[in-house]
Coordinates of C-alpha atoms in Angstrom, one line a residue:
Chain C
M1 CA 0.0 0.0 0.0
E2 CA 1.3 3.4 -0.7
W3 CA 0.2 6.5 1.0
N4 CA -1.1 9.0 -1.4
C5 CA 1.2 11.6 -0.2
W6 CA 0.2 14.3 -2.7
K7 CA -3.0 14.6 -0.8
M8 CA -1.0 15.3 2.3
L9 CA 1.1 17.9 0.6
K10 CA -1.9 19.8 -0.6
G11 CA -2.8 20.2 3.0
I12 CA -6.4 19.1 2.8
N13 CA -8.1 17.0 5.4
M14 CA -6.4 13.7 6.0
S15 CA -8.4 11.4 3.8
F16 CA -6.0 8.7 2.8
L17 CA -6.4 7.0 -0.6
L18 CA -4.8 3.7 -0.1
E19 CA -3.7 2.2 -3.3
F20 CA -2.5 -1.4 -3.4
K21 CA 0.8 -0.9 -5.1
G22 CA 3.2 -2.6 -2.8
L23 CA 3.9 -3.6 0.7
I24 CA 5.0 -1.0 3.1
C25 CA 5.8 -1.2 6.7
C26 CA 5.4 2.3 7.9
S27 CA 6.5 3.8 11.2
E28 CA 5.2 7.0 12.6
M29 CA 6.8 8.9 15.4
G30 CA 6.3 12.1 17.3
P31 CA 6.4 13.6 20.7
S32 CA 3.5 13.2 23.1
S33 CA 0.0 14.2 21.9
S34 CA 1.2 15.0 18.4
G35 CA -1.8 13.2 16.9
K36 CA -0.3 9.8 16.2
T37 CA -3.2 7.8 17.6
Q38 CA -5.7 10.1 15.9
V39 CA -4.0 9.4 12.6
C40 CA -4.2 5.7 13.2
L41 CA -7.9 5.9 14.1
R42 CA -8.6 7.9 11.0
T43 CA -6.7 5.5 8.8
A44 CA -8.5 2.5 10.4
S45 CA -11.9 4.1 9.9
N46 CA -11.1 4.7 6.2
V47 CA -9.7 1.2 5.5
A48 CA -12.4 -0.6 7.4
R49 CA -15.0 0.3 4.7
N50 CA -13.6 -2.4 2.4
H51 CA -11.1 -4.4 4.3
M52 CA -10.4 -5.8 7.8
V53 CA -8.2 -4.0 10.2
L54 CA -6.5 -5.3 13.4
Y55 CA -5.5 -2.8 16.0
L56 CA -3.0 -3.8 18.7
D57 CA -3.4 -1.4 21.5
T58 CA -0.8 -1.1 24.3
G59 CA -2.1 1.9 26.2
N60 CA -5.9 1.7 26.1
S61 CA -5.9 4.5 23.5
F62 CA -8.3 2.9 21.1
S63 CA -11.6 4.8 21.2
P64 CA -14.6 3.4 19.3
Q65 CA -16.5 6.6 19.8
R66 CA -13.8 8.5 17.8
I67 CA -14.1 6.0 15.0
A68 CA -17.9 6.4 15.0
Y69 CA -17.4 10.2 14.8
F70 CA -15.0 9.9 11.8
L71 CA -17.4 7.6 10.0
G72 CA -20.4 9.7 10.9
K73 CA -18.8 12.8 9.3
T74 CA -18.3 11.1 5.9
I75 CA -21.8 9.8 5.2
S76 CA -24.7 12.0 4.2
P77 CA -27.4 12.5 6.8
S78 CA -30.0 9.8 6.4
S79 CA -32.2 7.9 8.8
A80 CA -30.7 6.9 12.1
Q81 CA -31.3 3.3 11.3
A82 CA -29.4 3.4 8.0
K83 CA -26.5 5.2 9.8
N84 CA -26.6 2.6 12.5
Q85 CA -26.4 -0.2 10.0
F86 CA -23.5 1.4 8.2
L87 CA -21.6 1.9 11.4
Q88 CA -22.2 -1.7 12.4
K89 CA -21.0 -3.0 9.1
V90 CA -17.8 -0.9 9.0
M91 CA -17.0 -1.2 12.7
S92 CA -17.3 -4.9 12.7
N93 CA -14.4 -5.0 10.4
I94 CA -12.1 -3.5 13.0
S95 CA -10.8 -5.8 15.7
C96 CA -9.0 -4.4 18.6
H97 CA -6.8 -6.4 21.0
S98 CA -4.9 -5.1 24.0
V99 CA -1.3 -6.3 24.5
F100 CA 0.7 -5.2 27.4
D101 CA 4.0 -7.0 27.0
I102 CA 6.1 -8.1 24.2
F103 CA 5.5 -11.9 24.6
A104 CA 1.8 -11.3 24.3
M105 CA 2.4 -9.5 21.1
F106 CA 4.4 -12.4 19.7
D107 CA 1.5 -14.7 20.5
V108 CA -0.9 -12.5 18.7
L109 CA 1.3 -12.1 15.7
H110 CA 1.7 -15.9 15.4
Q111 CA -2.1 -16.4 15.6
L112 CA -2.5 -13.7 13.0
E113 CA 0.0 -15.5 10.7
S114 CA -2.0 -18.8 10.8
Y115 CA -5.2 -16.8 10.2
L116 CA -3.7 -15.1 7.2
R117 CA -2.5 -18.4 5.8
C118 CA -6.0 -19.7 5.7
Q119 CA -7.4 -16.4 4.5
D120 CA -5.2 -16.2 1.4
G121 CA -7.1 -19.0 -0.3
R122 CA -10.6 -17.6 0.0
G123 CA -12.2 -14.4 -1.1
G124 CA -14.4 -11.9 0.7
F125 CA -13.2 -9.4 3.2
Q126 CA -9.5 -9.6 3.6
M127 CA -7.3 -8.2 6.3
R128 CA -5.2 -5.5 4.9
L129 CA -4.1 -3.3 7.8
L130 CA -2.3 -4.0 11.0
I131 CA -1.8 -1.1 13.5
V132 CA 0.5 -1.4 16.5
D133 CA 0.0 1.5 19.0
S134 CA 2.7 1.8 20.3
I135 CA 5.7 -0.5 19.9
S136 CA 8.0 1.6 22.0
S137 CA 6.0 1.0 25.2
L138 CA 6.3 -2.7 24.6
I139 CA 10.0 -2.8 24.0
S140 CA 11.3 -0.1 26.3
P141 CA 10.9 -2.2 29.5
V142 CA 13.1 -5.0 28.2
L143 CA 15.7 -2.9 26.4
G144 CA 18.8 -1.6 28.0
S145 CA 19.3 -4.1 30.8
S146 CA 22.5 -6.0 31.1
S147 CA 21.4 -8.8 28.8
T148 CA 21.1 -8.5 25.1
L149 CA 17.7 -10.2 25.0
G150 CA 15.9 -6.9 24.7
R151 CA 17.6 -6.0 21.4
A152 CA 17.1 -9.5 20.1
L153 CA 13.3 -9.3 20.8
M154 CA 13.1 -5.9 19.2
T155 CA 14.8 -7.0 16.0
S156 CA 12.8 -10.2 15.8
A157 CA 9.6 -8.3 16.3
G158 CA 10.5 -6.0 13.5
Y159 CA 11.4 -8.8 11.1
L160 CA 8.2 -10.7 11.9
L161 CA 6.1 -7.6 11.1
K162 CA 8.1 -7.2 7.8
K163 CA 7.5 -10.9 7.0
L164 CA 3.8 -10.5 7.6
A165 CA 3.7 -7.4 5.4
H166 CA 5.6 -9.1 2.6
Q167 CA 4.0 -12.5 2.5
H168 CA 0.4 -11.6 3.0
N169 CA 0.1 -8.2 1.3
L170 CA -0.5 -6.5 4.6
A171 CA 0.2 -2.8 5.4
V172 CA 1.7 -2.4 8.9
L173 CA 1.5 0.9 10.7
I174 CA 3.7 1.2 13.8
I175 CA 3.7 4.1 16.3
N176 CA 6.9 5.1 18.0
H177 CA 7.8 7.8 20.5
T178 CA 10.5 10.3 20.6
V179 CA 13.1 10.8 23.4
G180 CA 15.4 13.7 24.0
G181 CA 18.6 13.7 22.0
E182 CA 21.7 15.9 22.2
G183 CA 21.2 19.6 22.2
G184 CA 17.6 19.4 23.2
S185 CA 16.3 18.1 19.9
S186 CA 14.2 15.0 19.9
K187 CA 15.1 11.8 18.2
P188 CA 13.0 8.6 17.8
A189 CA 13.0 6.1 20.6
L190 CA 14.3 2.5 20.2
G191 CA 17.6 3.7 18.7
D192 CA 19.5 3.0 15.6
S193 CA 18.8 -0.7 15.4
W194 CA 15.1 0.0 14.8
K195 CA 15.9 2.6 12.1
C196 CA 16.5 0.2 9.3
I197 CA 13.4 -2.0 10.0
P198 CA 10.5 0.0 8.7
H199 CA 10.3 0.8 5.0
S200 CA 9.1 4.3 5.5
R201 CA 9.2 6.7 8.5
L202 CA 7.1 9.7 9.1
F203 CA 7.6 12.3 11.8
L204 CA 4.5 14.0 13.3
S205 CA 4.4 17.1 15.4
C206 CA 1.8 19.5 16.6
D207 CA 1.8 23.3 16.6
R208 CA 1.3 24.5 20.1
G209 CA -2.1 26.1 20.6
S210 CA -3.6 25.3 17.2
N211 CA -5.2 22.4 15.7
T212 CA -2.8 21.8 12.8
Y213 CA -0.3 19.0 12.7
N214 CA 2.9 18.8 10.7
V215 CA 4.1 15.6 9.1
S216 CA 7.5 15.1 7.4
I217 CA 9.0 12.2 5.7
L218 CA 12.2 10.8 7.2
R219 CA 12.6 7.8 5.0
H220 CA 10.6 6.4 2.0
P221 CA 11.6 4.0 -0.7
S222 CA 10.3 6.1 -3.6
M223 CA 9.8 9.7 -2.4
A224 CA 12.4 12.2 -1.4
S225 CA 12.9 12.6 2.4
G226 CA 12.3 16.0 3.9
K227 CA 9.0 16.7 2.3
A228 CA 6.6 18.1 4.8
A229 CA 2.8 18.8 4.9
R230 CA 0.3 20.2 7.3
F231 CA -3.1 18.8 8.1
V232 CA -6.1 19.1 10.3
I233 CA -7.9 16.1 11.6
Chain P
M1 CA 15.0 -21.0 17.0
E2 CA 11.7 -20.6 18.9
I3 CA 12.8 -21.0 22.5
W4 CA 13.7 -17.3 22.8
R5 CA 10.0 -16.5 22.4
L6 CA 8.9 -18.2 25.6
P7 CA 8.4 -16.0 28.6
I8 CA 10.9 -17.8 30.9
S9 CA 13.9 -16.5 32.7
A10 CA 17.2 -16.0 31.0
S11 CA 19.0 -18.7 33.0
Q12 CA 16.4 -21.3 32.1
R13 CA 16.6 -20.3 28.5
G14 CA 20.4 -20.6 28.5
K15 CA 20.1 -24.1 30.1
L16 CA 17.6 -25.2 27.5
I17 CA 19.7 -24.1 24.6
S18 CA 22.9 -25.6 26.0
A19 CA 21.1 -28.9 26.6
G20 CA 20.1 -28.9 22.9
Y21 CA 16.4 -28.0 23.1
T22 CA 16.1 -25.3 20.4
S23 CA 12.6 -25.6 19.1
L24 CA 9.2 -26.1 20.8
S25 CA 8.6 -29.5 19.1
S26 CA 11.7 -30.9 20.9
L27 CA 9.9 -30.3 24.2
S28 CA 6.7 -32.0 23.2
S29 CA 7.6 -35.6 24.1
I30 CA 9.7 -35.2 27.2
S31 CA 8.5 -35.7 30.7
S32 CA 9.1 -33.2 33.4
S33 CA 11.3 -35.4 35.6
D34 CA 13.6 -36.1 32.6
L35 CA 13.8 -32.5 31.8
A36 CA 14.6 -31.6 35.4
R37 CA 17.4 -34.1 35.4
E38 CA 18.9 -32.9 32.1
L39 CA 18.7 -29.2 32.9
N40 CA 19.7 -29.6 36.6
V41 CA 16.7 -27.7 37.8
S42 CA 13.9 -28.5 40.2
E43 CA 10.9 -30.5 39.0
S44 CA 8.4 -27.7 39.5
E45 CA 10.6 -25.4 37.3
A46 CA 10.6 -28.1 34.6
M47 CA 6.9 -28.5 34.8
N48 CA 6.5 -24.7 34.4
I49 CA 8.7 -24.7 31.3
L50 CA 6.7 -27.5 29.7
K51 CA 3.4 -25.8 30.5
V52 CA 4.5 -22.6 28.9
A53 CA 5.8 -24.4 25.9
S54 CA 2.6 -26.4 25.3
H55 CA 0.5 -23.3 25.7
S56 CA 2.4 -21.5 23.0
R57 CA 2.3 -24.5 20.7
G58 CA -1.4 -25.0 21.3
S59 CA -2.2 -21.4 20.3
E60 CA -0.2 -21.8 17.0
T61 CA -2.3 -24.7 15.7
S62 CA -5.7 -23.6 16.8
N63 CA -7.9 -22.4 14.0
A64 CA -9.3 -18.9 14.2
S65 CA -13.0 -19.0 14.0
C66 CA -14.9 -15.7 14.1
S67 CA -12.3 -13.5 15.7
I68 CA -8.9 -13.2 14.1
V69 CA -7.0 -13.6 17.4
E70 CA -8.2 -14.8 20.7
G71 CA -9.5 -12.1 22.9
A72 CA -9.9 -9.5 20.1
Q73 CA -13.1 -7.5 20.1
S74 CA -14.7 -5.7 17.2
A75 CA -15.0 -2.0 17.4
W76 CA -18.8 -2.2 17.3
D77 CA -18.9 -4.4 20.4
M78 CA -16.5 -2.1 22.2
L79 CA -18.7 0.9 21.4
H80 CA -21.7 -0.7 23.0
D81 CA -19.6 -1.9 26.0
E82 CA -18.4 1.7 26.5
E83 CA -21.9 3.1 26.5
S84 CA -22.9 0.7 29.3
L85 CA -19.9 1.2 31.5
M86 CA -20.6 2.9 34.8
H87 CA -18.6 5.8 36.2
I88 CA -17.4 6.6 39.7
T89 CA -18.6 10.0 40.7
T90 CA -16.2 12.3 42.4
S91 CA -19.0 14.2 44.3
S92 CA -18.2 17.4 42.4
A93 CA -20.4 18.1 39.4
D94 CA -17.8 20.2 37.6
L95 CA -15.1 17.6 37.9
D96 CA -17.5 14.9 36.7
N97 CA -18.3 17.0 33.7
I98 CA -14.7 17.3 32.7
L99 CA -14.1 13.6 33.2
G100 CA -17.2 12.8 31.1
G101 CA -19.4 11.5 33.8
G102 CA -16.8 10.5 36.4
I103 CA -13.9 8.2 36.7
H104 CA -14.2 5.6 34.0
C105 CA -13.7 1.9 34.6
K106 CA -11.2 0.0 32.5
E107 CA -9.0 3.1 32.4
V108 CA -6.1 4.6 34.3
T109 CA -6.7 8.2 35.4
E110 CA -3.8 10.3 36.6
I111 CA -4.4 13.3 38.9
G112 CA -1.6 15.6 39.7
G113 CA -1.3 18.8 41.7
V114 CA 0.9 20.9 44.0
P115 CA 1.3 19.7 47.6
G116 CA -1.7 20.6 49.7
I117 CA -4.2 21.0 47.0
G118 CA -6.4 18.0 48.0
K119 CA -5.2 15.0 46.1
T120 CA -5.3 12.6 49.0
Q121 CA -8.8 13.9 50.0
L122 CA -10.0 13.2 46.4
G123 CA -8.5 9.8 46.6
I124 CA -10.3 9.0 49.8
Q125 CA -13.5 10.4 48.4
I126 CA -13.3 8.1 45.3
A127 CA -12.6 5.1 47.6
V128 CA -15.8 5.8 49.5
N129 CA -17.9 6.7 46.4
V130 CA -17.2 3.5 44.6
Q131 CA -19.2 1.7 47.4
I132 CA -22.4 3.6 46.7
P133 CA -24.9 0.8 45.9
N134 CA -26.4 0.2 42.5
D135 CA -29.8 1.6 43.5
F136 CA -28.2 5.0 43.9
G137 CA -26.3 5.0 40.7
G138 CA -23.0 3.8 42.0
L139 CA -20.9 0.7 41.4
G140 CA -21.4 -1.1 44.8
G141 CA -17.8 -2.3 44.8
K142 CA -14.8 -2.4 47.1
A143 CA -11.7 -0.3 46.9
I144 CA -7.9 -0.8 47.2
Y145 CA -5.9 2.1 48.6
I146 CA -2.2 2.0 48.2
D147 CA -0.5 4.5 50.4
T148 CA 3.2 5.4 49.8
E149 CA 3.4 8.7 51.7
G150 CA 1.5 7.8 54.8
S151 CA -1.1 10.5 54.3
F152 CA -4.2 8.4 54.7
M153 CA -6.1 9.4 57.9
V154 CA -8.8 7.0 59.1
E155 CA -10.7 9.7 61.0
R156 CA -11.0 11.7 57.8
A157 CA -12.2 8.6 55.9
F158 CA -14.8 8.0 58.6
Q159 CA -16.1 11.6 58.3
I160 CA -16.3 11.3 54.5
A161 CA -18.1 7.9 54.9
E162 CA -20.7 9.5 57.3
A163 CA -21.3 12.4 54.9
C164 CA -21.8 10.0 52.0
I165 CA -24.4 8.0 53.9
E166 CA -26.2 11.2 54.9
D167 CA -26.2 12.3 51.2
M168 CA -27.7 9.0 50.2
S169 CA -30.5 9.1 52.8
E170 CA -31.3 12.7 51.8
Y171 CA -31.5 11.5 48.2
N172 CA -33.7 8.6 49.3
R173 CA -36.1 10.9 51.1
F174 CA -36.2 13.3 48.2
L175 CA -37.0 10.8 45.6
R176 CA -39.0 8.1 47.3
K177 CA -41.2 10.3 49.4
D178 CA -44.3 8.6 48.1
F179 CA -43.2 5.1 49.0
Q180 CA -42.5 3.7 52.4
E181 CA -39.2 5.2 53.5
C182 CA -36.6 2.5 53.4
K183 CA -33.7 3.1 55.7
I184 CA -30.2 3.0 54.4
K185 CA -28.7 -0.1 56.0
M186 CA -25.1 1.0 55.5
Q187 CA -23.0 2.2 58.4
P188 CA -19.7 4.1 58.1
Q189 CA -18.0 1.1 59.6
D190 CA -19.1 -1.0 56.7
I191 CA -17.7 1.5 54.2
L192 CA -14.4 1.5 56.0
E193 CA -14.4 -2.3 56.0
N194 CA -14.6 -2.4 52.3
I195 CA -11.4 -0.4 51.7
F196 CA -8.3 -2.6 51.5
Y197 CA -5.4 -0.5 52.7
F198 CA -1.7 -1.2 51.8
R199 CA 1.2 0.8 53.2
I200 CA 4.3 0.9 51.0
C201 CA 7.6 1.9 52.4
S202 CA 10.0 1.4 49.5
Y203 CA 10.0 1.0 45.8
T204 CA 10.7 -2.7 45.9
E205 CA 7.5 -3.1 48.0
Q206 CA 5.6 -1.1 45.4
I207 CA 6.8 -3.3 42.6
A208 CA 6.1 -6.4 44.6
L209 CA 2.6 -5.2 45.4
I210 CA 1.7 -4.4 41.8
N211 CA 2.8 -7.9 40.9
Y212 CA 0.8 -9.4 43.8
L213 CA -2.4 -7.5 42.9
D214 CA -3.1 -10.0 40.1
K215 CA -3.6 -12.8 42.5
F216 CA -5.4 -10.6 45.0
L217 CA -7.9 -9.4 42.4
S218 CA -8.7 -12.9 41.3
E219 CA -9.7 -13.7 44.8
H220 CA -11.6 -10.4 45.5
K221 CA -13.6 -9.9 42.3
D222 CA -15.7 -7.1 43.6
V223 CA -12.9 -4.6 43.9
K224 CA -13.8 -1.8 41.5
V225 CA -11.1 0.9 42.0
I226 CA -7.4 1.0 42.9
V227 CA -6.2 4.3 44.3
V228 CA -2.4 4.7 44.4
D229 CA -1.4 7.8 46.4
S230 CA 1.8 9.2 44.9
V231 CA 2.9 6.6 42.5
T232 CA 6.2 8.2 42.0
F233 CA 7.1 9.1 45.6
H234 CA 9.6 6.4 46.2
F235 CA 11.2 6.9 42.8
R236 CA 12.1 10.5 43.1
Q237 CA 14.9 10.2 45.6
D238 CA 17.9 7.9 46.0
F239 CA 17.5 6.2 42.7
D240 CA 20.9 5.8 41.1
D241 CA 20.2 4.3 37.7
M242 CA 17.9 6.6 35.7
A243 CA 17.4 4.2 32.8
L244 CA 16.3 1.5 35.3
R245 CA 13.9 3.9 36.9
T246 CA 12.2 4.7 33.5
R247 CA 12.0 1.0 32.7
V248 CA 10.5 0.1 36.0
L249 CA 7.9 2.9 35.9
S250 CA 6.8 2.1 32.4
G251 CA 6.6 -1.6 33.2
M252 CA 4.5 -0.7 36.3
A253 CA 2.2 1.5 34.2
L254 CA 1.7 -1.3 31.7
K255 CA 0.8 -3.8 34.5
L256 CA -1.7 -1.4 35.9
M257 CA -3.3 -0.9 32.5
N258 CA -3.5 -4.6 32.1
L259 CA -5.2 -5.0 35.5
A260 CA -7.7 -2.2 34.6
K261 CA -8.6 -3.9 31.4
R262 CA -8.8 -7.5 32.6
F263 CA -10.8 -6.9 35.8
S264 CA -12.9 -4.0 34.5
L265 CA -11.8 -1.6 37.3
A266 CA -10.7 2.0 37.5
V267 CA -7.1 2.9 38.4
V268 CA -6.5 6.3 39.9
L269 CA -2.9 7.5 40.2
L270 CA -2.1 10.5 42.3
N271 CA 1.1 12.3 41.3
Q272 CA 3.1 15.3 42.4
V273 CA 4.2 18.1 40.1
T274 CA 7.6 19.6 39.5
T275 CA 8.7 22.8 37.8
K276 CA 10.2 22.4 34.4
H277 CA 12.4 25.0 32.9
T278 CA 11.6 25.2 29.2
E279 CA 12.0 28.1 26.8
A280 CA 13.1 30.5 29.6
S281 CA 10.0 30.0 31.6
F282 CA 8.9 27.8 34.4
Q283 CA 6.1 25.4 33.9
L284 CA 4.4 23.0 36.2
A285 CA 4.6 19.4 34.9
L286 CA 3.7 16.1 36.3
A287 CA 6.6 14.4 38.0
L288 CA 8.6 11.8 36.0
V289 CA 6.5 12.2 32.9

């Protein structure tokens, strides 16, 4: 899947047009309350119209009311029952699971792998999007202690996600945080070992006091890095 | 190599690998006594390893039926669950409005403020309010109060409990004046009996308690709120390793969120504030954020 980034650069509302061109494992990062979860919820509500979505939540940040709000904005005002039916049809395509440690996430990913293997044969609604919000809160408790197990778990998690994206035509969206770097600037958490794992990386930030968000590309296989855009959710 | 995926300790993992057990299938046909002898561990440890291994193996081969993974819920079901969840009132209408009806269950709420502003009083009020019976719009559950600073005063809790009962009987009189007046059977002593109080004196005790709460909550299923008074108090002084401190605190936060989700209870964390010096001005910020 490729983000239609021209839409972003024009600065209009974030309505993603997801085109099935390839497989991208995309990682988003930003400081606290820069809109990362809102972007994920918005994406999930758009993709869920036609495909299935799995949302792995580590911090109880999944809000079904927000998804209902996004969906309600897009359909024309009709009878309450028709709206209800539409909401039920679309929201049943989104599955949310809470994981609170890295071993639980591995369990979930392996169950997902066996599900996707059966799914590839048949038609109907297919799962196309996996959102992990956020991977840094799962990995930070194990990283940095005296053993190297933490880094091994992080790299294997990254490669498992890439394998899922590649083998089953899945788009994977990962949320990361930022930590303070040298000189007061912020740099992404999880360090340099994580840098090479996602195919593309986006940096989100929020203007203080206003509702607009900035997104800039740090790494992308086919577009130049450094491009930035502003948007309002 | 699949052994690294199992949630077992590093020494057990090292022993398994050096004894030649590298994949889960190699553990399928061995008995616990043989494994204990080969690894030079106790039999209960060997049984634990085998149990964990068979659990991960079982979840791999099970067929997914209606849900993609076990335990996942669709967003539509969650929307309806959220609408039916009850809130814990804080006895202040404005505060309840900001919180969207009160303290939500299945969520962790953090309340911070300068010293002396009333955080402990709010914590005690919440521990009392959770016990309001269902007839009066409350949850009718018990409370766990974890005290790290020693600021919980029983006399004050007794006063708050008395005031709560008086409030309920006035509401009763106001609303049910046509019917026969039914007396409130609760006494302040009953309310105090339903608050489980833990006093923590060091950070190791705090970590141990959070780990123990899992077992405690499975035995006492009617606990509906956990109030932690000053979750960061023991971590602010005398902690040498900063990275370890961040890791421990984030791990603790994840465990509390897990408890909130699994047992459908509310977690209230009371925190202190510090002054942060950013952009040449001083701002109040929650401690250890």
